[in-house]
């Protein structure tokens, strides 16, 4: 190769190198810029995401709270139409939670049952006033009408897709069934009765017996306990009666904190 | 020359490259796993397009909502390519963003600053 040829090649190499180096310089500067901008952008996006997440969380909480309030209000309406008063619904809620917990249901399910069980008598909103508010005892025809409240409650709630309302539908439907098959409306027996129904039945009766009503004084504890022992495996699920006596102090503690104010 | 369309995915934008109409459009997010691999067909298509069949005016619509840092690097290459052909081809470049998307707006402003010879217009998207 001639010197000229070599020089030309070196020149071209130099030019090429300069171009490459310039590009490299540009790239490095650029890279720096890109990283800086990206960091800034990502930080802002992160902030935005966090904000939105928080909004969603708060919305979720609000929905859950609204649901609880609606359900509780429905329960209260039902109670106001039955002859029960005061904190009955709240106590039943707490008792059903305790039963569910010691029966071994998962925590989330226990909490749901606590919210659903106050609606057990929701069907009573559909019972005519003349029957519902009748002073004194019901005759047989009236008793039959009263008993439809279980089916009515179920009919009202069963259409819902919400877990909580579906559970409430079961509770309304089965809270007057008895372990021995002599309850209503379907005369279900033993474990045919859903655990939610069995639990609410016992919680409801326990509270009704221990409360003063217009038509009856409160039973004393010994009388209730005696009745529970007799009805173990008859009216009530034996496993639940056992749980009741085993954790009696906890049930009584709730009863004390949620006592009806005597006027 | 054939058109090239890549459908939008969770991490990549809709890419529409229309040689007959002279339109290059990117719409969506850009978080590809392998950015340069992903955009390679597009870059090759563009190089080929400007070398052969480019229209009198080529419209380039970029509507990128979110993008990662390697996409940002890719966009530099993208504008570099346009920068190289701008003297021989009339370009109509639109950086389109949503009014609420401050990041996209700022990114557009940055590109305008970086490529001052390119006719990049900021377009606020109508609701
Ligand atoms: Fe009832
Ligand atoms: Fe009740």
mmCIF file of C-alpha atoms and ligand atoms in Angstrom:
data_model
loop_
_atom_site.group_PDB
_atom_site.id
_atom_site.type_symbol
_atom_site.label_atom_id
_atom_site.label_comp_id
_atom_site.label_asym_id
_atom_site.label_seq_id
_atom_site.Cartn_x
_atom_site.Cartn_y
_atom_site.Cartn_z
ATOM 1 C CA UNK A 1 0.000 0.000 0.000
ATOM 2 C CA UNK A 2 1.297 3.469 -0.857
ATOM 3 C CA UNK A 3 1.809 6.126 1.792
ATOM 4 C CA UNK A 4 -0.984 8.134 0.252
ATOM 5 C CA UNK A 5 -3.300 5.206 0.440
ATOM 6 C CA UNK A 6 -2.337 4.637 4.030
ATOM 7 C CA UNK A 7 -2.827 8.293 4.926
ATOM 8 C CA UNK A 8 -6.212 8.316 3.304
ATOM 9 C CA UNK A 9 -7.126 5.296 5.329
ATOM 10 C CA UNK A 10 -5.889 6.873 8.554
ATOM 11 C CA UNK A 11 -7.843 10.021 7.718
ATOM 12 C CA UNK A 12 -10.948 8.056 7.150
ATOM 13 C CA UNK A 13 -10.321 6.161 10.350
ATOM 14 C CA UNK A 14 -9.853 9.404 12.232
ATOM 15 C CA UNK A 15 -13.060 10.788 10.836
ATOM 16 C CA UNK A 16 -14.875 7.650 11.655
ATOM 17 C CA UNK A 17 -13.468 7.634 15.166
ATOM 18 C CA UNK A 18 -14.476 11.223 15.710
ATOM 19 C CA UNK A 19 -17.992 10.488 14.522
ATOM 20 C CA UNK A 20 -18.134 7.475 16.817
ATOM 21 C CA UNK A 21 -16.736 9.407 19.765
ATOM 22 C CA UNK A 22 -19.161 12.267 19.168
ATOM 23 C CA UNK A 23 -21.995 9.825 19.077
ATOM 24 C CA UNK A 24 -20.703 8.213 22.256
ATOM 25 C CA UNK A 25 -20.495 11.594 23.997
ATOM 26 C CA UNK A 26 -24.004 12.366 22.865
ATOM 27 C CA UNK A 27 -25.205 8.970 24.043
ATOM 28 C CA UNK A 28 -23.633 9.334 27.467
ATOM 29 C CA UNK A 29 -25.122 12.777 27.964
ATOM 30 C CA UNK A 30 -28.385 11.465 26.708
ATOM 31 C CA UNK A 31 -28.319 8.451 28.974
ATOM 32 C CA UNK A 32 -27.846 10.732 31.934
ATOM 33 C CA UNK A 33 -30.755 12.885 30.849
ATOM 34 C CA UNK A 34 -32.955 9.874 30.282
ATOM 35 C CA UNK A 35 -32.257 8.436 33.709
ATOM 36 C CA UNK A 36 -32.875 11.744 35.418
ATOM 37 C CA UNK A 37 -36.127 12.304 33.621
ATOM 38 C CA UNK A 38 -37.280 8.740 34.072
ATOM 39 C CA UNK A 39 -36.633 8.871 37.788
ATOM 40 C CA UNK A 40 -38.620 12.035 38.078
ATOM 41 C CA UNK A 41 -41.437 10.640 35.977
ATOM 42 C CA UNK A 42 -41.536 7.368 37.809
ATOM 43 C CA UNK A 43 -41.615 9.105 41.140
ATOM 44 C CA UNK A 44 -44.585 11.119 40.038
ATOM 45 C CA UNK A 45 -46.316 8.035 38.681
ATOM 46 C CA UNK A 46 -45.621 6.265 41.936
ATOM 47 C CA UNK A 47 -47.176 9.122 43.900
ATOM 48 C CA UNK A 48 -50.178 9.062 41.648
ATOM 49 C CA UNK A 49 -50.541 5.328 41.999
ATOM 50 C CA UNK A 50 -50.304 5.530 45.760
ATOM 51 C CA UNK A 51 -52.928 8.212 45.801
ATOM 52 C CA UNK A 52 -55.270 6.196 43.647
ATOM 53 C CA UNK A 53 -54.655 3.083 45.694
ATOM 54 C CA UNK A 54 -55.540 4.962 48.815
ATOM 55 C CA UNK A 55 -58.712 6.238 47.195
ATOM 56 C CA UNK A 56 -59.678 2.721 46.211
ATOM 57 C CA UNK A 57 -58.957 1.450 49.707
ATOM 58 C CA UNK A 58 -61.059 4.166 51.254
ATOM 59 C CA UNK A 59 -63.845 3.460 48.801
ATOM 60 C CA UNK A 60 -63.696 -0.210 49.692
ATOM 61 C CA UNK A 61 -63.900 0.617 53.368
ATOM 62 C CA UNK A 62 -66.814 2.908 52.739
ATOM 63 C CA UNK A 63 -68.664 0.265 50.774
ATOM 64 C CA UNK A 64 -68.124 -2.280 53.524
ATOM 65 C CA UNK A 65 -69.233 0.227 56.144
ATOM 66 C CA UNK A 66 -72.321 1.150 54.131
ATOM 67 C CA UNK A 67 -73.143 -2.512 53.754
ATOM 68 C CA UNK A 68 -72.793 -3.050 57.494
ATOM 69 C CA UNK A 69 -75.019 -0.077 58.232
ATOM 70 C CA UNK A 70 -77.677 -1.137 55.748
ATOM 71 C CA UNK A 71 -77.679 -4.646 57.091
ATOM 72 C CA UNK A 72 -77.774 -3.468 60.665
ATOM 73 C CA UNK A 73 -80.600 -1.062 59.869
ATOM 74 C CA UNK A 74 -82.526 -3.850 58.199
ATOM 75 C CA UNK A 75 -82.070 -5.944 61.320
ATOM 76 C CA UNK A 76 -83.218 -3.062 63.505
ATOM 77 C CA UNK A 77 -86.301 -2.562 61.340
ATOM 78 C CA UNK A 78 -87.086 -6.233 61.658
ATOM 79 C CA UNK A 79 -86.692 -6.079 65.432
ATOM 80 C CA UNK A 80 -88.840 -2.981 65.695
ATOM 81 C CA UNK A 81 -91.588 -4.955 64.038
ATOM 82 C CA UNK A 82 -91.172 -7.931 66.261
ATOM 83 C CA UNK A 83 -91.772 -7.794 69.964
ATOM 84 C CA UNK A 84 -88.129 -7.737 70.803
ATOM 85 C CA UNK A 85 -86.403 -4.593 71.867
ATOM 86 C CA UNK A 86 -83.213 -2.908 72.881
ATOM 87 C CA UNK A 87 -79.908 -4.475 72.112
ATOM 88 C CA UNK A 88 -81.291 -7.861 71.098
ATOM 89 C CA UNK A 89 -79.892 -7.621 67.574
ATOM 90 C CA UNK A 90 -76.475 -6.519 68.778
ATOM 91 C CA UNK A 91 -76.265 -9.302 71.324
ATOM 92 C CA UNK A 92 -77.366 -11.939 68.838
ATOM 93 C CA UNK A 93 -74.651 -10.632 66.526
ATOM 94 C CA UNK A 94 -71.979 -11.080 69.197
ATOM 95 C CA UNK A 95 -73.236 -14.515 70.253
ATOM 96 C CA UNK A 96 -73.300 -15.794 66.687
ATOM 97 C CA UNK A 97 -69.727 -14.584 66.277
ATOM 98 C CA UNK A 98 -68.628 -16.494 69.367
ATOM 99 C CA UNK A 99 -70.413 -19.664 68.305
ATOM 100 C CA UNK A 100 -68.944 -19.452 64.813
ATOM 101 C CA UNK A 101 -65.460 -18.882 66.180
ATOM 102 C CA UNK A 102 -65.514 -21.821 68.596
ATOM 103 C CA UNK A 103 -67.240 -24.002 66.026
ATOM 104 C CA UNK A 104 -64.104 -23.441 63.958
ATOM 105 C CA UNK A 105 -65.317 -21.287 61.097
ATOM 106 C CA UNK A 106 -62.671 -19.049 59.500
ATOM 107 C CA UNK A 107 -62.382 -15.565 60.956
ATOM 108 C CA UNK A 108 -63.783 -13.831 57.849
ATOM 109 C CA UNK A 109 -66.845 -16.063 57.943
ATOM 110 C CA UNK A 110 -67.388 -15.400 61.657
ATOM 111 C CA UNK A 111 -67.315 -11.666 60.994
ATOM 112 C CA UNK A 112 -69.768 -12.036 58.134
ATOM 113 C CA UNK A 113 -72.137 -14.076 60.265
ATOM 114 C CA UNK A 114 -71.961 -11.431 62.949
ATOM 115 C CA UNK A 115 -73.192 -8.954 60.362
ATOM 116 C CA UNK A 116 -75.781 -11.242 58.793
ATOM 117 C CA UNK A 117 -77.405 -12.760 61.867
ATOM 118 C CA UNK A 118 -79.175 -9.542 62.981
ATOM 119 C CA UNK A 119 -81.339 -9.907 59.891
ATOM 120 C CA UNK A 120 -82.842 -13.212 61.005
ATOM 121 C CA UNK A 121 -86.314 -11.716 61.465
ATOM 122 C CA UNK A 122 -86.289 -9.432 58.422
ATOM 123 C CA UNK A 123 -89.270 -11.364 57.034
ATOM 124 C CA UNK A 124 -91.400 -9.818 59.760
ATOM 125 C CA UNK A 125 -91.556 -6.583 57.804
ATOM 126 C CA UNK A 126 -93.953 -8.413 55.490
ATOM 127 C CA UNK A 127 -96.255 -9.647 58.267
ATOM 128 C CA UNK A 128 -99.533 -7.647 58.520
ATOM 129 C CA UNK A 129 -99.667 -5.191 61.429
ATOM 130 C CA UNK A 130 -102.917 -6.668 62.706
ATOM 131 C CA UNK A 131 -101.158 -9.948 63.391
ATOM 132 C CA UNK A 132 -97.789 -8.586 64.355
ATOM 133 C CA UNK A 133 -99.056 -6.044 66.880
ATOM 134 C CA UNK A 134 -101.765 -8.163 68.373
ATOM 135 C CA UNK A 135 -101.586 -8.038 72.149
ATOM 136 C CA UNK A 136 -101.484 -11.368 73.919
ATOM 137 C CA UNK A 137 -101.089 -14.801 72.446
ATOM 138 C CA UNK A 138 -101.524 -15.739 68.796
ATOM 139 C CA UNK A 139 -104.242 -18.167 67.809
ATOM 140 C CA UNK A 140 -103.288 -20.974 65.467
ATOM 141 C CA UNK A 141 -104.063 -19.074 62.262
ATOM 142 C CA UNK A 142 -102.062 -16.098 63.441
ATOM 143 C CA UNK A 143 -99.194 -18.315 64.531
ATOM 144 C CA UNK A 144 -99.111 -19.773 61.020
ATOM 145 C CA UNK A 145 -98.918 -16.299 59.534
ATOM 146 C CA UNK A 146 -96.166 -15.347 61.959
ATOM 147 C CA UNK A 147 -94.199 -18.435 61.024
ATOM 148 C CA UNK A 148 -94.103 -17.397 57.382
ATOM 149 C CA UNK A 149 -91.526 -14.749 58.363
ATOM 150 C CA UNK A 150 -88.730 -17.276 57.852
ATOM 151 C CA UNK A 151 -89.744 -18.033 54.277
ATOM 152 C CA UNK A 152 -90.532 -14.342 53.634
ATOM 153 C CA UNK A 153 -87.103 -13.273 54.811
ATOM 154 C CA UNK A 154 -85.465 -15.837 52.589
ATOM 155 C CA UNK A 155 -87.524 -14.732 49.587
ATOM 156 C CA UNK A 156 -86.494 -11.147 50.172
ATOM 157 C CA UNK A 157 -82.789 -11.831 50.352
ATOM 158 C CA UNK A 158 -82.085 -14.884 48.230
ATOM 159 C CA UNK A 159 -81.911 -12.918 44.985
ATOM 160 C CA UNK A 160 -78.778 -11.105 46.069
ATOM 161 C CA UNK A 161 -75.333 -12.003 44.825
ATOM 162 C CA UNK A 162 -73.642 -10.432 47.858
ATOM 163 C CA UNK A 163 -72.087 -12.978 50.161
ATOM 164 C CA UNK A 164 -73.384 -11.165 53.186
ATOM 165 C CA UNK A 165 -76.977 -11.032 51.963
ATOM 166 C CA UNK A 166 -76.876 -14.635 50.777
ATOM 167 C CA UNK A 167 -75.754 -15.590 54.255
ATOM 168 C CA UNK A 168 -78.529 -13.485 55.753
ATOM 169 C CA UNK A 169 -81.001 -15.298 53.489
ATOM 170 C CA UNK A 170 -79.874 -18.634 54.906
ATOM 171 C CA UNK A 171 -80.061 -17.289 58.441
ATOM 172 C CA UNK A 172 -83.591 -15.944 57.910
ATOM 173 C CA UNK A 173 -84.699 -19.179 56.291
ATOM 174 C CA UNK A 174 -83.334 -21.608 58.861
ATOM 175 C CA UNK A 175 -83.260 -19.879 62.240
ATOM 176 C CA UNK A 176 -86.454 -21.619 63.334
ATOM 177 C CA UNK A 177 -85.451 -25.074 62.238
ATOM 178 C CA UNK A 178 -84.748 -27.523 65.047
ATOM 179 C CA UNK A 179 -82.036 -30.155 65.280
ATOM 180 C CA UNK A 180 -84.690 -32.861 65.764
ATOM 181 C CA UNK A 181 -86.553 -31.870 62.607
ATOM 182 C CA UNK A 182 -89.537 -30.313 64.392
ATOM 183 C CA UNK A 183 -88.886 -26.723 63.432
ATOM 184 C CA UNK A 184 -90.116 -24.704 60.505
ATOM 185 C CA UNK A 185 -90.502 -23.910 57.619
ATOM 186 C CA UNK A 186 -88.907 -27.022 56.114
ATOM 187 C CA UNK A 187 -88.498 -29.380 59.088
ATOM 188 C CA UNK A 188 -84.811 -29.783 58.298
ATOM 189 C CA UNK A 189 -82.918 -32.129 60.567
ATOM 190 C CA UNK A 190 -79.443 -32.129 62.117
ATOM 191 C CA UNK A 191 -76.769 -31.014 59.760
ATOM 192 C CA UNK A 192 -79.273 -30.481 56.973
ATOM 193 C CA UNK A 193 -79.730 -27.184 58.741
ATOM 194 C CA UNK A 194 -76.943 -24.875 57.718
ATOM 195 C CA UNK A 195 -74.513 -24.050 60.503
ATOM 196 C CA UNK A 196 -75.500 -20.371 60.176
ATOM 197 C CA UNK A 197 -79.093 -21.351 60.880
ATOM 198 C CA UNK A 198 -78.183 -23.591 63.823
ATOM 199 C CA UNK A 199 -75.994 -20.924 65.362
ATOM 200 C CA UNK A 200 -78.493 -18.118 64.959
ATOM 201 C CA UNK A 201 -81.297 -20.278 66.355
ATOM 202 C CA UNK A 202 -79.421 -20.829 69.597
ATOM 203 C CA UNK A 203 -78.152 -17.259 69.865
ATOM 204 C CA UNK A 204 -81.632 -15.897 69.256
ATOM 205 C CA UNK A 205 -83.324 -18.121 71.808
ATOM 206 C CA UNK A 206 -80.620 -17.541 74.408
ATOM 207 C CA UNK A 207 -81.122 -13.832 74.156
ATOM 208 C CA UNK A 208 -84.915 -13.934 73.993
ATOM 209 C CA UNK A 209 -85.139 -16.073 77.116
ATOM 210 C CA UNK A 210 -82.774 -13.881 79.077
ATOM 211 C CA UNK A 211 -84.576 -10.663 78.198
ATOM 212 C CA UNK A 212 -87.612 -9.092 79.727
ATOM 213 C CA UNK A 213 -90.520 -8.820 77.340
ATOM 214 C CA UNK A 214 -93.937 -7.206 77.606
ATOM 215 C CA UNK A 215 -95.423 -10.657 77.803
ATOM 216 C CA UNK A 216 -92.843 -12.363 80.030
ATOM 217 C CA UNK A 217 -90.161 -11.673 82.584
ATOM 218 C CA UNK A 218 -86.562 -12.611 81.879
ATOM 219 C CA UNK A 219 -85.722 -16.184 82.753
ATOM 220 C CA UNK A 220 -83.027 -16.627 85.340
ATOM 221 C CA UNK A 221 -79.842 -18.287 84.163
ATOM 222 C CA UNK A 222 -80.383 -21.620 85.871
ATOM 223 C CA UNK A 223 -83.708 -22.034 84.116
ATOM 224 C CA UNK A 224 -82.107 -21.227 80.756
ATOM 225 C CA UNK A 225 -79.218 -23.622 81.352
ATOM 226 C CA UNK A 226 -81.600 -26.390 82.373
ATOM 227 C CA UNK A 227 -83.645 -25.871 79.246
ATOM 228 C CA UNK A 228 -80.502 -25.874 77.078
ATOM 229 C CA UNK A 229 -79.381 -29.161 78.597
ATOM 230 C CA UNK A 230 -82.797 -30.639 77.899
ATOM 231 C CA UNK A 231 -82.876 -29.324 74.361
ATOM 232 C CA UNK A 232 -79.340 -30.450 73.552
ATOM 233 C CA UNK A 233 -79.828 -32.641 70.471
ATOM 234 C CA UNK A 234 -83.531 -31.765 70.414
ATOM 235 C CA UNK A 235 -84.053 -28.116 69.535
ATOM 236 C CA UNK A 236 -80.340 -27.354 69.356
ATOM 237 C CA UNK A 237 -77.175 -28.698 67.804
ATOM 238 C CA UNK A 238 -75.417 -30.567 70.647
ATOM 239 C CA UNK A 239 -72.026 -29.271 69.532
ATOM 240 C CA UNK A 240 -73.238 -25.700 69.929
ATOM 241 C CA UNK A 241 -74.715 -26.338 73.361
ATOM 242 C CA UNK A 242 -71.329 -27.736 74.396
ATOM 243 C CA UNK A 243 -69.606 -24.640 73.069
ATOM 244 C CA UNK A 244 -72.059 -22.491 74.972
ATOM 245 C CA UNK A 245 -71.311 -24.081 78.322
ATOM 246 C CA UNK A 246 -67.614 -24.294 77.649
ATOM 247 C CA UNK A 247 -67.368 -20.558 76.955
ATOM 248 C CA UNK A 248 -70.228 -19.441 79.139
ATOM 249 C CA UNK A 249 -68.237 -16.592 80.680
ATOM 250 C CA UNK A 250 -67.699 -15.008 77.290
ATOM 251 C CA UNK A 251 -71.368 -15.204 76.367
ATOM 252 C CA UNK A 252 -72.360 -13.690 79.699
ATOM 253 C CA UNK A 253 -69.754 -10.961 79.333
ATOM 254 C CA UNK A 254 -71.342 -9.826 76.085
ATOM 255 C CA UNK A 255 -74.745 -9.968 77.662
ATOM 256 C CA UNK A 256 -73.522 -7.669 80.448
ATOM 257 C CA UNK A 257 -71.884 -5.110 78.190
ATOM 258 C CA UNK A 258 -74.924 -4.971 75.931
ATOM 259 C CA UNK A 259 -77.565 -4.942 78.657
ATOM 260 C CA UNK A 260 -80.922 -3.347 77.897
ATOM 261 C CA UNK A 261 -81.417 -0.101 79.730
ATOM 262 C CA UNK A 262 -84.341 -0.569 82.073
ATOM 263 C CA UNK A 263 -86.619 2.441 81.939
ATOM 264 C CA UNK B 1 -44.393 -1.614 0.839
ATOM 265 C CA UNK B 2 -46.555 -3.398 3.324
ATOM 266 C CA UNK B 3 -48.224 -1.788 6.279
ATOM 267 C CA UNK B 4 -47.278 -2.926 9.729
ATOM 268 C CA UNK B 5 -49.682 -3.079 12.649
ATOM 269 C CA UNK B 6 -48.908 -4.338 16.131
ATOM 270 C CA UNK B 7 -51.880 -4.636 18.444
ATOM 271 C CA UNK B 8 -51.824 -3.021 21.839
ATOM 272 C CA UNK B 9 -50.889 -5.280 24.738
ATOM 273 C CA UNK B 10 -50.766 -4.742 28.473
ATOM 274 C CA UNK B 11 -47.198 -3.448 28.171
ATOM 275 C CA UNK B 12 -46.908 -2.232 24.612
ATOM 276 C CA UNK B 13 -48.687 0.391 22.531
ATOM 277 C CA UNK B 14 -50.727 0.021 19.382
ATOM 278 C CA UNK B 15 -48.369 0.574 16.484
ATOM 279 C CA UNK B 16 -49.765 1.514 13.109
ATOM 280 C CA UNK B 17 -47.416 2.028 10.225
ATOM 281 C CA UNK B 18 -49.265 2.886 7.033
ATOM 282 C CA UNK B 19 -47.059 3.375 4.002
ATOM 283 C CA UNK B 20 -49.905 4.240 1.627
ATOM 284 C CA UNK B 21 -51.271 6.979 3.837
ATOM 285 C CA UNK B 22 -47.908 8.042 5.134
ATOM 286 C CA UNK B 23 -48.893 7.658 8.774
ATOM 287 C CA UNK B 24 -46.812 6.446 11.686
ATOM 288 C CA UNK B 25 -48.786 6.141 14.892
ATOM 289 C CA UNK B 26 -48.037 4.885 18.392
ATOM 290 C CA UNK B 27 -50.833 4.802 20.942
ATOM 291 C CA UNK B 28 -50.736 3.507 24.502
ATOM 292 C CA UNK B 29 -48.206 2.491 27.126
ATOM 293 C CA UNK B 30 -44.662 1.426 26.554
ATOM 294 C CA UNK B 31 -43.246 -1.023 29.084
ATOM 295 C CA UNK B 32 -41.860 -3.780 26.870
ATOM 296 C CA UNK B 33 -39.680 -6.418 28.421
ATOM 297 C CA UNK B 34 -37.068 -6.046 25.738
ATOM 298 C CA UNK B 35 -37.606 -2.590 24.362
ATOM 299 C CA UNK B 36 -35.149 -2.539 21.491
ATOM 300 C CA UNK B 37 -36.101 -5.997 20.353
ATOM 301 C CA UNK B 38 -39.748 -5.023 20.477
ATOM 302 C CA UNK B 39 -39.366 -1.817 18.462
ATOM 303 C CA UNK B 40 -36.875 -3.243 15.975
ATOM 304 C CA UNK B 41 -39.504 -4.081 13.307
ATOM 305 C CA UNK B 42 -40.877 -0.566 13.609
ATOM 306 C CA UNK B 43 -37.474 1.075 13.291
ATOM 307 C CA UNK B 44 -36.628 -1.089 10.310
ATOM 308 C CA UNK B 45 -39.960 -0.353 8.704
ATOM 309 C CA UNK B 46 -39.403 3.385 9.138
ATOM 310 C CA UNK B 47 -35.900 3.304 7.692
ATOM 311 C CA UNK B 48 -37.181 1.355 4.694
ATOM 312 C CA UNK B 49 -40.172 3.659 4.306
ATOM 313 C CA UNK B 50 -38.149 6.850 4.193
ATOM 314 C CA UNK B 51 -35.628 5.258 1.885
ATOM 315 C CA UNK B 52 -38.207 4.113 -0.633
ATOM 316 C CA UNK B 53 -41.870 5.072 -0.645
ATOM 317 C CA UNK B 54 -42.214 8.027 1.686
ATOM 318 C CA UNK B 55 -45.187 10.280 0.977
ATOM 319 C CA UNK B 56 -44.937 14.012 0.375
ATOM 320 C CA UNK B 57 -45.962 14.527 3.949
ATOM 321 C CA UNK B 58 -45.568 11.923 6.639
ATOM 322 C CA UNK B 59 -47.747 12.270 9.704
ATOM 323 C CA UNK B 60 -46.319 10.935 12.951
ATOM 324 C CA UNK B 61 -48.726 10.654 15.846
ATOM 325 C CA UNK B 62 -47.302 9.739 19.219
ATOM 326 C CA UNK B 63 -49.709 9.240 22.055
ATOM 327 C CA UNK B 64 -47.758 7.546 24.773
ATOM 328 C CA UNK B 65 -49.419 7.624 28.165
ATOM 329 C CA UNK B 66 -46.697 5.970 30.198
ATOM 330 C CA UNK B 67 -43.279 4.684 29.265
ATOM 331 C CA UNK B 68 -40.244 3.196 30.942
ATOM 332 C CA UNK B 69 -36.699 4.502 30.715
ATOM 333 C CA UNK B 70 -35.562 2.226 27.918
ATOM 334 C CA UNK B 71 -38.577 3.337 25.895
ATOM 335 C CA UNK B 72 -37.437 6.864 26.497
ATOM 336 C CA UNK B 73 -34.069 5.912 25.035
ATOM 337 C CA UNK B 74 -35.861 4.280 22.130
ATOM 338 C CA UNK B 75 -37.762 7.487 21.445
ATOM 339 C CA UNK B 76 -34.441 9.303 21.171
ATOM 340 C CA UNK B 77 -33.418 6.835 18.478
ATOM 341 C CA UNK B 78 -36.816 7.312 16.889
ATOM 342 C CA UNK B 79 -36.381 11.086 16.728
ATOM 343 C CA UNK B 80 -32.776 10.649 15.609
ATOM 344 C CA UNK B 81 -34.071 8.717 12.642
ATOM 345 C CA UNK B 82 -36.548 11.460 11.854
ATOM 346 C CA UNK B 83 -33.850 14.042 12.328
ATOM 347 C CA UNK B 84 -31.807 12.357 9.636
ATOM 348 C CA UNK B 85 -34.602 12.364 7.082
ATOM 349 C CA UNK B 86 -36.174 15.716 7.892
ATOM 350 C CA UNK B 87 -34.334 17.576 5.110
ATOM 351 C CA UNK B 88 -35.636 15.283 2.412
ATOM 352 C CA UNK B 89 -39.101 14.629 3.753
ATOM 353 C CA UNK B 90 -41.824 16.819 5.090
ATOM 354 C CA UNK B 91 -42.755 15.646 8.559
ATOM 355 C CA UNK B 92 -45.766 16.436 10.640
ATOM 356 C CA UNK B 93 -44.994 15.224 14.167
ATOM 357 C CA UNK B 94 -47.656 15.332 16.865
ATOM 358 C CA UNK B 95 -47.015 14.527 20.499
ATOM 359 C CA UNK B 96 -50.499 13.893 21.816
ATOM 360 C CA UNK B 97 -51.330 13.822 25.519
ATOM 361 C CA UNK B 98 -54.225 13.994 27.893
ATOM 362 C CA UNK B 99 -54.700 17.277 29.711
ATOM 363 C CA UNK B 100 -54.408 15.528 33.054
ATOM 364 C CA UNK B 101 -51.244 13.658 32.178
ATOM 365 C CA UNK B 102 -48.529 16.022 33.313
ATOM 366 C CA UNK B 103 -45.820 13.461 32.695
ATOM 367 C CA UNK B 104 -46.705 13.002 29.052
ATOM 368 C CA UNK B 105 -46.879 16.731 28.555
ATOM 369 C CA UNK B 106 -43.463 17.243 30.078
ATOM 370 C CA UNK B 107 -41.964 14.411 28.065
ATOM 371 C CA UNK B 108 -43.241 16.083 24.898
ATOM 372 C CA UNK B 109 -41.737 19.386 25.950
ATOM 373 C CA UNK B 110 -38.421 17.668 26.618
ATOM 374 C CA UNK B 111 -38.346 16.081 23.190
ATOM 375 C CA UNK B 112 -39.066 19.422 21.562
ATOM 376 C CA UNK B 113 -36.126 20.873 23.450
ATOM 377 C CA UNK B 114 -33.850 17.982 22.516
ATOM 378 C CA UNK B 115 -34.800 17.980 18.858
ATOM 379 C CA UNK B 116 -35.239 21.638 18.111
ATOM 380 C CA UNK B 117 -34.929 21.063 14.366
ATOM 381 C CA UNK B 118 -37.857 18.688 14.316
ATOM 382 C CA UNK B 119 -41.360 20.112 13.881
ATOM 383 C CA UNK B 120 -42.857 18.472 16.985
ATOM 384 C CA UNK B 121 -46.239 19.857 17.993
ATOM 385 C CA UNK B 122 -47.878 19.339 21.364
ATOM 386 C CA UNK B 123 -51.494 18.386 20.991
ATOM 387 C CA UNK B 124 -53.831 18.290 23.978
ATOM 388 C CA UNK B 125 -56.287 15.500 23.539
ATOM 389 C CA UNK B 126 -59.970 16.404 23.493
ATOM 390 C CA UNK B 127 -62.014 14.625 26.094
HETATM 391 FE FE1 LIG C 1 -87.645 -15.393 63.900
HETATM 392 FE FE1 LIG C 2 -84.662 -12.436 67.234
#
